[in-house]
């Protein structure tokens, strides 16, 4: 995380020529308060401070206070030594809280907690702003931002105590020294017309300036600190975040930014009466939507896997808070760099709400985050043992490759897979020590991610118009019958290196089988390579021209994988590296699938089960296709089509992206399609739609449930002919999203159904 200033300056010049503009998060402007409410703190108003003191005296809260006291007592002697500014800031913050709630000190020489705060702050080393060439005593924006916030918060909690005037002035002067050094640092200010950092650096440095300004609003520099601090935070968020909630430097650096941003949002709400939590909400909801069943955010873009600090944000959102608390309780709590250079145990105590009770989400399991994020999360449930595939093609906020310390990488269409309590397909992130990783160049290259490569490369995508997602399907439970057969979506990227376009479709069948279709289109033959990073050891079962299969094992959890294509395939197993925790690197196995042609279409299927896995065989046709028969003698057919073109697969034809057909000896049991307008079966059902539909259909006895998602906003019509399970003689009725359909909207002829001019997505229920 350390980069020499001269290098930062050079890369800033380069960045200034290529940065792009798009809709990021914009914060509500703030003003310096005219005065501070007596009895209040940065975080809390007077009445809330009174409640805090009462809360600290009883129950489990009292145990936390005992812990804070032990920490101060254990570290006090060491904190008095020179060069211990990080420890000084943490000790000061804990001591400030103890002084605020009126705890008596048990330190040697009757040292009060107020004296601890003043001593730690006054004896911290002076700082100076870093110039183009670094030198001893420079402010360290990344590390000193948290320390400065902690010092300011500690001082704020004792400011109304009876303090020695000389010691008080010395403490305020030290806060001003650090703040002014931060405000004038070249990494933030820039030079020669080139702006400074507008990324996690700007957020962290800016937040510390705002905290000091709100602590010392009477200081002559407070207005300048607040103004520049707001500019840094607002401009950085606007550049590296999406209004749809994706943080462009990845979850790891979102945590790093939240290290400072979460505290300052509480402080701004209390002192400035401005609610930044509303502005930041999309970052929280997207983190919630994309979390894995173990509560971890996978390291798309950069970093290592981390747990988002939902518990710290929960008290700020009255309605969403119980779900955020649930997300925290059902996580590994491995927040990693959210905790650095701060004592957030104290933060959690101050803002905590003991009355807040956790509640599992009621939102759909499968989630699609649209806008410029293009995230598809196919999830079987909210339980810890859920299965989940996550794919992301977020727009890049920059496209430079000049330095290895960059936090935005070439990773369009990247995906991960979690099942049976384990991350089974993993993306590389940034390495065990992130920017200081020994194999940094390995971790940040596109080939180290689950990303399609054209001639070995994947592009940055800064132009949102090059990305298009469609065929969203969530076969959620209807309120009448269980129906979770097929979920899916597709994302296409135009001008994908040497290819005209590259698309990846993902689907989930029965909450347990995952399908991935990779399709490349080019003007001349190009090599398509799809790396697959399984989290464990790999056994290649079969490697032939048109069929590849293998099995990964991760902590005794298997992942079975199979691929096919009508083009020739080749596969190669190679060692790979992965860091699931800080400074913990492990060797895993990667399997790369390759094919070369003008048009390449590869169908892959993944299943993790401790029972007997499905065996798959290749079906002949004009597109890639697989078939499997389960223990109940039910066959599942997967047909990878080409949207808009009618392809033949034996007796069947269809023109969609994906067909999933389950049948037994009596015929179809359930079926689903992504992006279909026509399907023909010479012996059974036919389908015709007025526009491309994604749909999932299940039968039971004489009823039918259909989840449908149209590709456009206009009305849609659908013909389903020769349906099994539909009686020719009985009369049927139908509803759409629980509203009865009229005779003009629904008709039945024999065992065929006709739906006419329906609008939007939803569930059709058909019964006698």
XYZ file of C-alpha atoms in Angstrom:
768
model
C 0.000 0.000 0.000
C 3.043 2.263 0.007
C 4.052 3.946 -3.234
C 6.845 6.518 -3.646
C 5.508 10.011 -4.223
C 7.454 10.581 -7.428
C 5.896 7.442 -8.910
C 2.480 8.557 -7.718
C 3.013 11.871 -9.399
C 4.049 10.304 -12.708
C 1.078 7.941 -12.703
C -1.202 10.824 -11.795
C -0.078 12.618 -14.973
C -0.871 9.489 -16.952
C -4.201 9.071 -15.181
C -5.222 12.656 -15.893
C -5.103 11.905 -19.622
C -7.267 8.765 -19.519
C -9.726 9.076 -16.632
C -13.356 8.655 -17.595
C -16.531 10.250 -16.349
C -19.685 8.440 -15.264
C -22.390 8.597 -12.631
C -20.799 7.848 -9.284
C -21.976 8.490 -5.737
C -22.341 12.162 -4.854
C -22.463 13.300 -1.229
C -24.707 16.021 0.150
C -22.695 19.161 0.894
C -21.879 20.020 4.503
C -21.093 23.205 6.410
C -19.021 23.841 9.487
C -21.314 24.023 12.556
C -21.491 27.391 14.274
C -21.195 25.751 17.661
C -21.021 22.384 19.382
C -23.958 21.238 21.479
C -22.894 21.095 25.158
C -22.687 17.545 26.417
C -22.424 16.042 22.919
C -19.635 14.216 21.120
C -18.704 13.754 17.468
C -20.939 10.687 17.280
C -23.697 11.443 19.758
C -25.979 14.221 20.870
C -26.344 15.133 24.531
C -29.264 12.775 25.183
C -27.498 9.928 23.418
C -24.393 10.450 25.559
C -26.574 10.137 28.653
C -27.979 6.843 27.333
C -24.462 5.662 26.513
C -23.371 6.202 30.116
C -26.342 4.214 31.411
C -25.742 1.444 28.880
C -22.080 1.158 29.889
C -22.909 0.343 33.485
C -24.725 -2.955 33.171
C -25.077 -6.249 31.320
C -22.856 -7.382 28.470
C -21.907 -3.756 27.772
C -20.086 -3.667 31.093
C -17.855 -6.507 29.920
C -16.798 -4.400 26.948
C -15.884 -1.537 29.236
C -13.758 -3.907 31.325
C -12.027 -4.932 28.107
C -11.299 -1.323 27.162
C -9.849 -0.668 30.606
C -7.610 -3.723 30.385
C -6.413 -2.625 26.958
C -5.456 0.859 28.180
C -3.741 -0.490 31.276
C -1.835 -3.142 29.335
C -0.643 -0.747 26.613
C -0.192 2.476 28.576
C 3.513 2.086 29.321
C 4.345 1.159 25.739
C 2.200 3.980 24.372
C 4.351 6.552 26.183
C 7.406 5.570 24.180
C 8.486 7.512 21.127
C 7.444 6.234 17.729
C 4.294 4.472 18.888
C 1.777 6.775 17.210
C -0.457 3.940 16.007
C -0.729 2.515 19.513
C -1.037 6.008 20.994
C -4.097 6.730 18.817
C -5.848 3.508 19.853
C -5.071 3.927 23.529
C -6.258 7.542 23.342
C -9.567 6.538 21.734
C -10.285 3.886 24.353
C -9.256 6.242 27.177
C -11.430 8.996 25.735
C -14.483 6.737 25.872
C -13.688 5.685 29.447
C -13.370 9.323 30.456
C -16.637 10.196 28.709
C -18.689 7.606 30.580
C -17.059 8.495 33.917
C -14.960 5.388 34.525
C -12.386 5.755 37.258
C -8.805 5.037 36.254
C -6.721 2.250 37.773
C -3.515 3.358 36.077
C -0.214 3.869 37.972
C 0.449 7.239 39.602
C -3.295 8.000 39.607
C -3.130 8.944 35.942
C -6.597 9.884 34.742
C -8.026 8.817 31.401
C -8.122 12.478 30.388
C -4.382 12.674 31.031
C -3.878 9.540 28.910
C -5.617 11.196 25.957
C -3.646 14.428 26.293
C -0.352 12.617 26.776
C -0.823 10.326 23.761
C -1.907 13.162 21.510
C 0.633 15.735 22.652
C 3.551 13.314 22.453
C 2.731 11.966 19.007
C 5.409 12.857 16.491
C 4.918 15.979 14.424
C 4.053 15.571 10.757
C 4.782 17.562 7.642
C 3.194 17.400 4.182
C 4.886 15.058 1.745
C 6.454 16.748 -1.279
C 7.391 15.148 -4.599
C 10.369 13.474 -2.938
C 9.476 11.754 0.355
C 11.427 12.489 3.530
C 11.393 11.587 7.199
C 8.438 12.965 9.150
C 6.041 13.080 6.180
C 2.385 12.470 6.852
C 1.338 8.997 5.679
C -2.079 9.541 4.130
C -3.203 5.920 4.239
C -2.050 5.063 7.751
C -2.201 8.433 9.493
C -5.779 9.126 8.391
C -7.167 6.557 10.830
C -4.793 7.642 13.574
C -5.756 11.285 13.111
C -9.440 10.428 13.299
C -8.847 8.429 16.490
C -6.866 11.240 18.113
C -9.562 13.762 17.220
C -12.367 11.525 18.483
C -10.470 10.926 21.740
C -9.930 14.642 22.298
C -13.554 15.417 21.467
C -14.724 13.014 24.197
C -12.789 14.914 26.891
C -13.094 18.492 25.594
C -15.619 19.482 28.307
C -13.536 18.044 31.135
C -11.395 20.228 33.365
C -8.155 20.157 31.424
C -4.849 21.909 31.956
C -4.915 24.885 29.530
C -1.349 24.283 28.403
C -1.904 20.588 27.778
C -5.169 21.357 25.997
C -3.484 23.839 23.654
C -0.667 21.401 22.972
C -3.164 18.708 22.032
C -5.109 21.004 19.715
C -1.886 22.186 18.115
C -0.916 18.567 17.410
C -4.287 17.885 15.774
C -3.830 21.017 13.669
C -0.286 19.996 12.732
C -1.410 16.635 11.418
C -4.502 18.039 9.694
C -2.600 20.806 7.953
C 0.055 18.319 6.829
C -2.714 16.125 5.422
C -4.349 19.072 3.654
C -1.114 20.075 1.926
C 0.208 16.592 1.070
C 1.162 16.237 -2.602
C -0.584 12.864 -2.864
C -3.880 14.647 -2.225
C -3.215 18.141 -3.570
C -1.372 17.113 -6.733
C 1.106 19.355 -8.523
C 1.645 21.201 -11.799
C -2.058 21.050 -12.609
C -2.302 17.304 -12.060
C -4.884 16.326 -9.407
C -3.945 14.197 -6.444
C -5.471 10.855 -5.547
C -9.220 10.566 -6.020
C -9.672 6.995 -4.804
C -9.303 5.271 -1.430
C -6.454 7.702 -0.634
C -8.753 10.669 -1.142
C -11.534 9.092 0.892
C -9.297 8.254 3.824
C -7.410 11.534 3.879
C -10.565 13.578 3.325
C -12.453 11.831 6.128
C -9.680 12.575 8.610
C -9.773 16.274 7.684
C -13.544 16.410 8.176
C -13.262 14.734 11.582
C -10.669 17.264 12.796
C -12.697 20.192 11.423
C -15.797 18.997 13.311
C -13.675 18.512 16.452
C -12.098 21.994 16.283
C -14.693 24.139 14.464
C -13.283 27.246 16.153
C -9.822 26.763 14.654
C -8.806 29.241 11.962
C -8.059 26.387 9.524
C -11.247 24.393 10.244
C -13.097 25.776 7.238
C -10.236 24.873 4.915
C -9.992 21.362 6.381
C -13.713 20.778 5.957
C -13.838 22.157 2.428
C -10.871 20.202 1.123
C -11.871 17.096 3.060
C -15.324 17.132 1.480
C -13.814 17.678 -1.973
C -11.525 14.695 -1.520
C -14.226 12.326 -0.318
C -16.910 13.455 -2.735
C -14.679 13.523 -5.810
C -13.177 10.137 -4.921
C -16.546 8.471 -4.457
C -17.848 10.048 -7.626
C -14.876 8.660 -9.548
C -14.419 5.132 -8.202
C -17.967 4.168 -7.228
C -21.179 3.560 -9.120
C -24.524 4.968 -8.093
C -25.676 1.347 -8.386
C -23.408 0.434 -5.482
C -20.224 -1.065 -6.902
C -16.918 0.248 -5.571
C -14.432 0.178 -8.459
C -11.376 -0.761 -6.378
C -13.142 -3.890 -5.136
C -14.593 -5.021 -1.779
C -11.162 -5.108 -0.109
C -10.611 -1.411 -0.716
C -14.226 -0.592 0.039
C -13.526 -1.948 3.517
C -10.339 0.130 3.640
C -12.296 3.252 2.716
C -15.119 2.420 5.158
C -12.464 2.345 7.874
C -12.681 6.152 7.769
C -15.932 6.786 5.903
C -18.293 4.958 8.275
C -17.149 6.963 11.340
C -17.265 10.286 9.517
C -20.783 9.592 8.216
C -21.989 9.279 11.827
C -20.094 12.437 12.746
C -21.531 14.432 9.831
C -25.048 13.296 10.712
C -24.606 14.400 14.307
C -22.611 17.625 13.941
C -23.749 18.867 10.504
C -27.274 17.374 10.548
C -26.676 15.896 7.089
C -27.440 12.234 6.367
C -24.676 10.727 4.236
C -25.988 7.236 4.966
C -28.702 7.876 2.420
C -26.056 8.800 -0.164
C -23.998 5.693 0.658
C -26.859 3.200 0.859
C -26.268 1.589 -2.535
C -22.748 0.544 -1.442
C -24.291 -1.291 1.504
C -27.174 -2.928 -0.370
C -24.917 -4.106 -3.205
C -22.462 -5.565 -0.691
C -25.401 -7.371 0.905
C -26.679 -8.671 -2.432
C -23.262 -9.982 -3.527
C -22.072 -11.528 -0.246
C -21.385 -15.238 -0.330
C -23.263 -17.648 1.968
C -20.333 -17.512 4.415
C -20.656 -13.724 4.544
C -17.504 -13.071 2.516
C -17.144 -10.625 -0.385
C -14.936 -12.227 -3.016
C -11.987 -10.149 -4.264
C -13.272 -9.017 -7.628
C -10.807 -6.403 -8.931
C -8.373 -6.472 -6.027
C -7.376 -7.502 -2.521
C -8.297 -10.592 -0.510
C -11.739 -11.928 0.466
C -13.255 -9.822 3.241
C -16.403 -9.584 5.331
C -18.104 -6.211 4.974
C -18.599 -4.451 8.369
C -22.385 -4.643 8.238
C -22.635 -4.339 12.024
C -21.060 -0.875 12.026
C -23.549 0.373 9.436
C -26.631 -1.412 10.822
C -27.605 1.246 13.437
C -27.680 3.905 10.687
C -30.493 2.203 8.752
C -33.659 1.698 10.854
C -35.434 -0.520 8.306
C -32.447 -2.324 6.825
C -30.509 -2.557 10.101
C -31.865 -5.959 11.254
C -30.857 -7.544 7.936
C -27.403 -5.945 8.076
C -26.960 -7.289 11.589
C -28.007 -10.748 10.343
C -25.436 -10.475 7.547
C -22.765 -9.717 10.129
C -23.773 -12.479 12.560
C -23.759 -14.984 9.700
C -20.292 -14.090 8.439
C -16.691 -14.938 9.229
C -16.297 -11.404 10.638
C -12.956 -11.258 8.802
C -13.157 -7.539 7.999
C -9.387 -7.339 7.449
C -8.328 -3.807 6.545
C -11.466 -2.198 7.949
C -9.837 -2.556 11.362
C -6.379 -1.095 10.640
C -5.094 2.104 12.318
C -8.333 2.382 14.265
C -9.822 0.844 17.395
C -13.237 0.086 15.925
C -14.233 -1.906 18.970
C -14.705 1.524 20.568
C -16.550 2.769 17.482
C -18.925 -0.203 17.626
C -19.611 0.445 21.309
C -20.393 4.129 20.764
C -22.779 3.711 17.833
C -24.181 0.337 18.919
C -27.888 -0.272 19.411
C -28.479 -3.135 21.897
C -32.168 -3.132 20.950
C -31.430 -3.998 17.330
C -32.333 -7.616 16.569
C -31.165 -9.475 13.493
C -33.527 -10.738 10.794
C -32.827 -12.791 7.683
C -33.460 -11.038 4.346
C -36.840 -11.353 2.720
C -35.433 -10.303 -0.636
C -35.239 -12.818 -3.509
C -32.243 -15.130 -3.369
C -31.241 -14.453 -6.961
C -30.271 -10.832 -7.545
C -29.421 -8.756 -10.606
C -27.595 -5.452 -10.101
C -27.991 -3.428 -13.245
C -26.843 0.066 -14.261
C -23.107 0.004 -14.937
C -22.455 -2.884 -12.523
C -23.856 -5.874 -14.457
C -23.694 -8.298 -11.521
C -25.660 -11.552 -11.625
C -26.004 -13.427 -8.338
C -27.657 -16.840 -8.708
C -28.300 -18.057 -5.161
C -30.209 -21.076 -3.820
C -31.086 -19.596 -0.401
C -29.875 -17.256 2.355
C -28.547 -20.195 4.410
C -24.863 -20.859 5.092
C -25.000 -24.061 3.033
C -26.472 -22.266 0.008
C -25.009 -22.530 -3.471
C -24.165 -19.346 -5.315
C -22.653 -18.237 -8.601
C -21.655 -14.571 -8.888
C -20.647 -12.890 -12.146
C -19.498 -9.281 -12.491
C -18.786 -7.011 -15.458
C -18.647 -3.602 -13.806
C -17.511 -0.613 -15.826
C -13.896 0.328 -15.138
C -13.132 3.805 -13.784
C -9.708 3.852 -15.477
C -7.688 1.860 -17.975
C -4.047 2.277 -16.991
C -1.611 -0.614 -16.594
C 1.430 1.521 -15.826
C 1.858 0.452 -12.199
C 1.318 -2.820 -10.370
C -0.182 -0.874 -7.455
C -3.371 -0.120 -9.406
C -6.608 -1.435 -7.903
C -8.689 -1.710 -11.076
C -7.968 -4.680 -13.324
C -8.994 -6.248 -16.645
C -11.667 -8.639 -15.406
C -14.868 -8.459 -17.495
C -17.246 -11.427 -17.088
C -15.344 -12.682 -14.037
C -17.212 -15.168 -11.858
C -16.987 -17.186 -8.645
C -18.844 -20.227 -7.327
C -19.618 -21.142 -3.719
C -21.235 -24.399 -2.585
C -21.454 -26.645 0.464
C -19.645 -24.167 2.676
C -16.636 -23.650 0.399
C -15.507 -21.155 -2.254
C -14.995 -23.551 -5.167
C -14.275 -21.291 -8.134
C -12.207 -18.313 -6.996
C -10.911 -15.157 -8.621
C -7.337 -14.131 -7.877
C -7.766 -10.773 -6.161
C -4.510 -8.931 -5.561
C -2.366 -11.379 -3.647
C -1.742 -12.245 0.028
C -0.175 -8.824 0.752
C -2.044 -7.000 -2.024
C 0.306 -4.384 -3.540
C 3.277 -5.811 -1.626
C 2.655 -9.397 -2.745
C 5.657 -11.297 -4.083
C 3.656 -12.482 -7.103
C 1.776 -9.211 -7.598
C 2.089 -9.264 -11.389
C 0.658 -12.790 -11.437
C -2.387 -11.921 -9.359
C -3.450 -8.862 -11.330
C -3.169 -10.343 -14.824
C -6.433 -11.321 -16.566
C -5.258 -14.926 -16.977
C -5.321 -15.311 -13.167
C -9.043 -14.696 -13.023
C -12.044 -16.663 -14.323
C -12.180 -14.316 -17.293
C -12.562 -15.202 -21.010
C -9.361 -14.342 -22.877
C -9.115 -13.572 -26.585
C -5.564 -14.262 -27.741
C -4.568 -14.281 -24.100
C -5.977 -10.834 -23.273
C -9.042 -9.218 -21.701
C -9.855 -5.494 -21.991
C -10.641 -2.664 -19.643
C -14.172 -1.404 -20.257
C -14.569 2.281 -19.462
C -17.411 2.874 -21.950
C -20.638 1.591 -20.421
C -22.292 1.349 -23.850
C -20.035 -1.625 -24.678
C -21.677 -3.745 -21.963
C -25.183 -5.157 -22.337
C -26.981 -7.554 -20.001
C -30.235 -9.356 -20.778
C -32.278 -12.517 -20.318
C -32.724 -11.966 -16.587
C -34.678 -14.845 -15.081
C -35.485 -15.510 -11.435
C -37.829 -18.487 -11.139
C -38.757 -17.474 -7.620
C -41.320 -19.388 -5.609
C -44.879 -18.556 -6.591
C -47.325 -18.157 -3.726
C -49.114 -21.353 -4.773
C -46.443 -23.897 -5.698
C -42.722 -24.374 -5.252
C -40.955 -23.424 -8.474
C -37.199 -22.938 -8.595
C -36.189 -24.681 -11.817
C -34.111 -22.168 -13.802
C -32.476 -18.811 -13.017
C -30.103 -17.050 -15.372
C -28.792 -14.002 -17.231
C -26.430 -13.035 -20.041
C -23.833 -10.271 -20.435
C -22.231 -9.263 -23.731
C -19.168 -7.044 -24.181
C -18.543 -5.437 -27.565
C -15.021 -4.902 -28.984
C -13.457 -7.450 -26.684
C -9.840 -7.167 -27.785
C -9.488 -8.939 -31.139
C -13.099 -10.146 -31.022
C -16.191 -8.252 -32.164
C -17.956 -9.385 -29.022
C -17.663 -11.761 -26.111
C -20.646 -12.971 -24.119
C -21.089 -15.128 -21.056
C -24.429 -16.581 -20.002
C -24.918 -18.108 -16.566
C -27.744 -20.249 -15.248
C -28.731 -22.223 -12.149
C -30.856 -25.373 -12.386
C -32.661 -26.827 -9.382
C -30.618 -24.601 -7.055
C -27.672 -26.964 -7.506
C -26.419 -27.213 -11.107
C -24.690 -24.248 -12.733
C -24.308 -23.624 -16.453
C -21.874 -21.214 -18.138
C -21.931 -20.489 -21.877
C -18.990 -18.572 -23.356
C -19.464 -17.223 -26.872
C -16.894 -15.312 -28.944
C -17.529 -13.654 -32.312
C -14.663 -12.327 -34.461
C -13.945 -11.308 -38.050
C -11.122 -13.837 -38.326
C -10.116 -16.935 -36.343
C -9.050 -16.002 -32.812
C -8.076 -18.110 -29.823
C -10.572 -18.155 -26.968
C -9.186 -19.288 -23.612
C -11.307 -19.688 -20.507
C -9.287 -20.185 -17.295
C -11.103 -21.958 -14.448
C -9.546 -21.537 -11.012
C -10.817 -24.326 -8.794
C -10.012 -23.880 -5.119
C -8.126 -27.109 -4.579
C -6.561 -30.049 -6.378
C -7.819 -31.081 -9.812
C -8.202 -34.484 -11.426
C -8.781 -34.282 -15.172
C -11.211 -37.076 -16.011
C -11.466 -36.664 -19.781
C -9.743 -34.452 -22.327
C -10.929 -34.993 -25.910
C -11.597 -32.759 -28.901
C -15.203 -32.051 -27.988
C -15.506 -32.969 -24.296
C -13.461 -32.081 -21.195
C -14.336 -33.071 -17.644
C -12.637 -32.807 -14.285
C -13.100 -32.835 -10.528
C -11.705 -30.371 -7.973
C -11.529 -31.178 -4.267
C -11.533 -28.371 -1.693
C -11.517 -29.421 1.966
C -13.241 -32.668 0.933
C -15.924 -30.751 -0.988
C -15.956 -31.803 -4.664
C -16.685 -29.688 -7.716
C -17.479 -31.612 -10.898
C -17.061 -29.723 -14.166
C -17.730 -30.576 -17.813
C -17.286 -28.632 -21.053
C -18.233 -29.199 -24.671
C -18.172 -27.325 -27.964
C -18.763 -28.071 -31.631
C -15.360 -26.472 -32.196
C -12.213 -28.410 -31.244
C -11.236 -28.040 -27.596
C -7.966 -28.462 -25.756
C -7.438 -28.329 -22.015
C -4.385 -27.800 -19.830
C -3.987 -28.138 -16.092
C -1.633 -25.588 -14.501
C -0.684 -24.648 -10.909
C -2.200 -21.407 -9.663
C -2.109 -19.281 -6.516
C -4.800 -17.922 -4.239
C -4.922 -16.024 -0.949
C -8.110 -16.516 1.053
C -6.651 -14.649 4.039
C -4.062 -11.953 4.640
C -0.517 -13.214 4.127
C -1.753 -16.781 3.562
C -1.002 -17.972 0.043
C -1.992 -21.412 -1.173
C -1.412 -23.366 -4.364
C -4.492 -24.424 -6.311
C -5.125 -25.967 -9.719
C -6.357 -24.089 -12.759
C -7.764 -25.659 -15.914
C -7.682 -23.641 -19.124
C -10.043 -24.539 -21.960
C -9.016 -23.360 -25.443
C -10.546 -23.235 -28.904
C -9.795 -21.267 -32.045
C -12.263 -20.127 -34.727
C -14.141 -17.053 -35.950
C -17.065 -18.164 -33.806
C -16.566 -20.185 -30.641
C -19.301 -21.429 -28.320
C -18.296 -23.382 -25.165
C -20.896 -24.912 -22.857
C -19.823 -25.678 -19.278
C -21.719 -27.279 -16.403
C -20.685 -27.361 -12.726
C -22.066 -29.362 -9.815
C -20.959 -29.727 -6.201
C -22.509 -32.620 -4.329
C -21.422 -35.128 -1.710
C -23.733 -37.664 -3.334
C -23.404 -39.222 -6.774
C -22.794 -36.459 -9.316
C -24.497 -36.415 -12.679
C -22.583 -37.886 -15.573
C -22.808 -35.932 -18.813
C -22.415 -36.920 -22.440
C -22.245 -34.854 -25.620
C -25.374 -34.464 -27.762
C -24.989 -33.848 -31.457
C -26.333 -30.693 -32.982
C -25.518 -27.360 -34.547
C -24.572 -25.986 -31.144
C -22.925 -27.258 -27.974
C -25.176 -29.652 -26.058
C -24.978 -32.055 -23.110
C -27.288 -34.684 -21.645
C -27.365 -36.355 -18.257
C -29.587 -39.014 -16.681
C -30.111 -38.980 -12.899
C -30.918 -41.755 -10.446
C -34.651 -41.307 -11.077
C -34.087 -41.922 -14.762
C -34.865 -38.318 -15.519
C -32.822 -36.867 -18.369
C -31.600 -33.271 -18.396
C -30.663 -31.765 -21.743
C -28.656 -28.557 -22.067
C -28.707 -26.894 -25.482
C -26.475 -23.853 -26.074
C -27.978 -21.912 -28.957
C -27.212 -18.705 -30.746
C -29.758 -15.988 -29.978
C -31.819 -15.230 -33.075
C -30.656 -18.266 -35.101
C -32.711 -21.451 -35.337
C -30.325 -24.332 -34.597
C -31.045 -28.045 -34.847
C -30.342 -30.564 -32.084
C -31.624 -33.889 -33.367
C -35.420 -33.701 -33.319
C -35.359 -30.320 -31.622
C -34.825 -26.789 -32.892
C -34.632 -23.520 -30.997
C -33.309 -19.993 -31.468
C -32.517 -18.906 -27.917
C -29.414 -18.665 -25.758
C -30.018 -21.726 -23.577
C -32.584 -24.507 -23.414
C -32.906 -26.726 -20.345
C -35.210 -29.712 -20.766
C -35.995 -32.278 -18.083
C -37.910 -35.352 -19.185
C -38.730 -38.865 -18.139
C -40.036 -41.723 -20.241
C -43.463 -40.078 -20.355
C -42.225 -36.708 -21.611
C -41.318 -33.269 -20.314
C -41.428 -32.636 -16.579
C -40.041 -29.107 -16.641
C -38.250 -26.845 -19.073
C -36.663 -23.425 -19.275
C -35.158 -21.069 -21.830
C -33.056 -17.942 -21.912
C -33.894 -15.506 -24.732
C -36.139 -17.754 -26.840
C -38.808 -16.918 -29.431
C -39.120 -20.353 -31.047
C -38.729 -23.976 -30.021
C -39.812 -27.020 -32.000
C -39.860 -30.671 -31.069
C -41.001 -33.091 -33.786
C -42.520 -35.434 -31.236
C -43.568 -33.157 -28.378
C -43.971 -29.519 -27.352
C -43.523 -26.419 -29.498
C -43.152 -22.825 -28.352
C -43.543 -19.494 -30.110
C -43.168 -16.038 -28.524
C -43.747 -12.533 -29.854
C -40.437 -11.340 -28.386
C -37.409 -12.976 -26.781
C -38.508 -14.444 -23.477
C -36.641 -16.077 -20.633
C -38.893 -18.546 -18.898
C -39.072 -21.475 -16.534
C -41.943 -24.006 -16.525
C -42.799 -26.814 -14.144
C -45.698 -29.270 -14.181
C -47.374 -31.227 -11.435
C -50.430 -33.354 -12.074
C -52.688 -31.061 -14.104
C -51.311 -27.648 -13.190
C -48.534 -25.543 -14.673
C -46.463 -22.701 -13.228
C -44.560 -20.425 -15.589
C -42.071 -17.728 -14.571
C -41.455 -15.400 -17.483
C -39.207 -12.410 -18.090
C -39.518 -10.511 -21.397
C -36.519 -8.861 -23.031
C -38.298 -5.560 -23.691
C -40.916 -3.414 -22.015
C -43.589 -4.032 -24.642
C -46.428 -6.562 -24.365
C -45.659 -10.201 -25.058
C -47.583 -13.220 -26.281
C -46.718 -16.888 -25.938
C -47.952 -20.106 -27.533
C -47.211 -23.441 -25.836
C -48.504 -26.358 -27.891
C -48.714 -30.075 -27.178
C -47.995 -29.667 -23.487
C -47.779 -32.772 -21.299
C -49.801 -32.846 -18.071
C -52.434 -30.523 -19.564
C -55.725 -32.366 -19.976
C -57.393 -32.040 -23.357
C -60.862 -32.305 -21.858
C -60.730 -30.172 -18.703
C -61.367 -26.441 -18.647
C -58.520 -24.326 -17.275
C -58.111 -20.896 -15.721
C -54.995 -18.774 -15.466
C -53.601 -15.895 -13.415
C -50.632 -13.599 -13.918
C -49.032 -12.249 -10.756
C -52.151 -13.396 -8.867
C -54.537 -11.465 -11.126
C -57.024 -13.590 -13.128
C -56.527 -13.478 -16.886
C -59.438 -12.658 -19.160
C -60.633 -14.721 -22.094
C -58.753 -12.378 -24.403
C -55.509 -12.930 -22.490
C -55.676 -16.701 -21.961
C -57.014 -19.495 -24.123
C -56.719 -23.288 -24.075
C -57.177 -25.521 -27.073
C -56.693 -29.220 -26.443
C -53.402 -29.446 -24.576
C -52.114 -26.132 -25.939
C -52.045 -22.776 -24.117
C -52.128 -19.264 -25.575
C -51.155 -16.165 -23.573
C -51.805 -12.868 -25.342
C -50.577 -9.319 -24.766
C -49.330 -9.635 -21.209
C -47.075 -6.929 -19.811
C -43.902 -7.241 -17.763
C -42.356 -10.133 -15.874
C -43.985 -12.419 -13.380
C -45.596 -15.791 -12.659
C -48.378 -17.409 -14.676
C -50.318 -20.078 -12.818
C -52.554 -22.412 -14.850
C -54.907 -24.932 -13.218
C -58.223 -26.699 -13.867
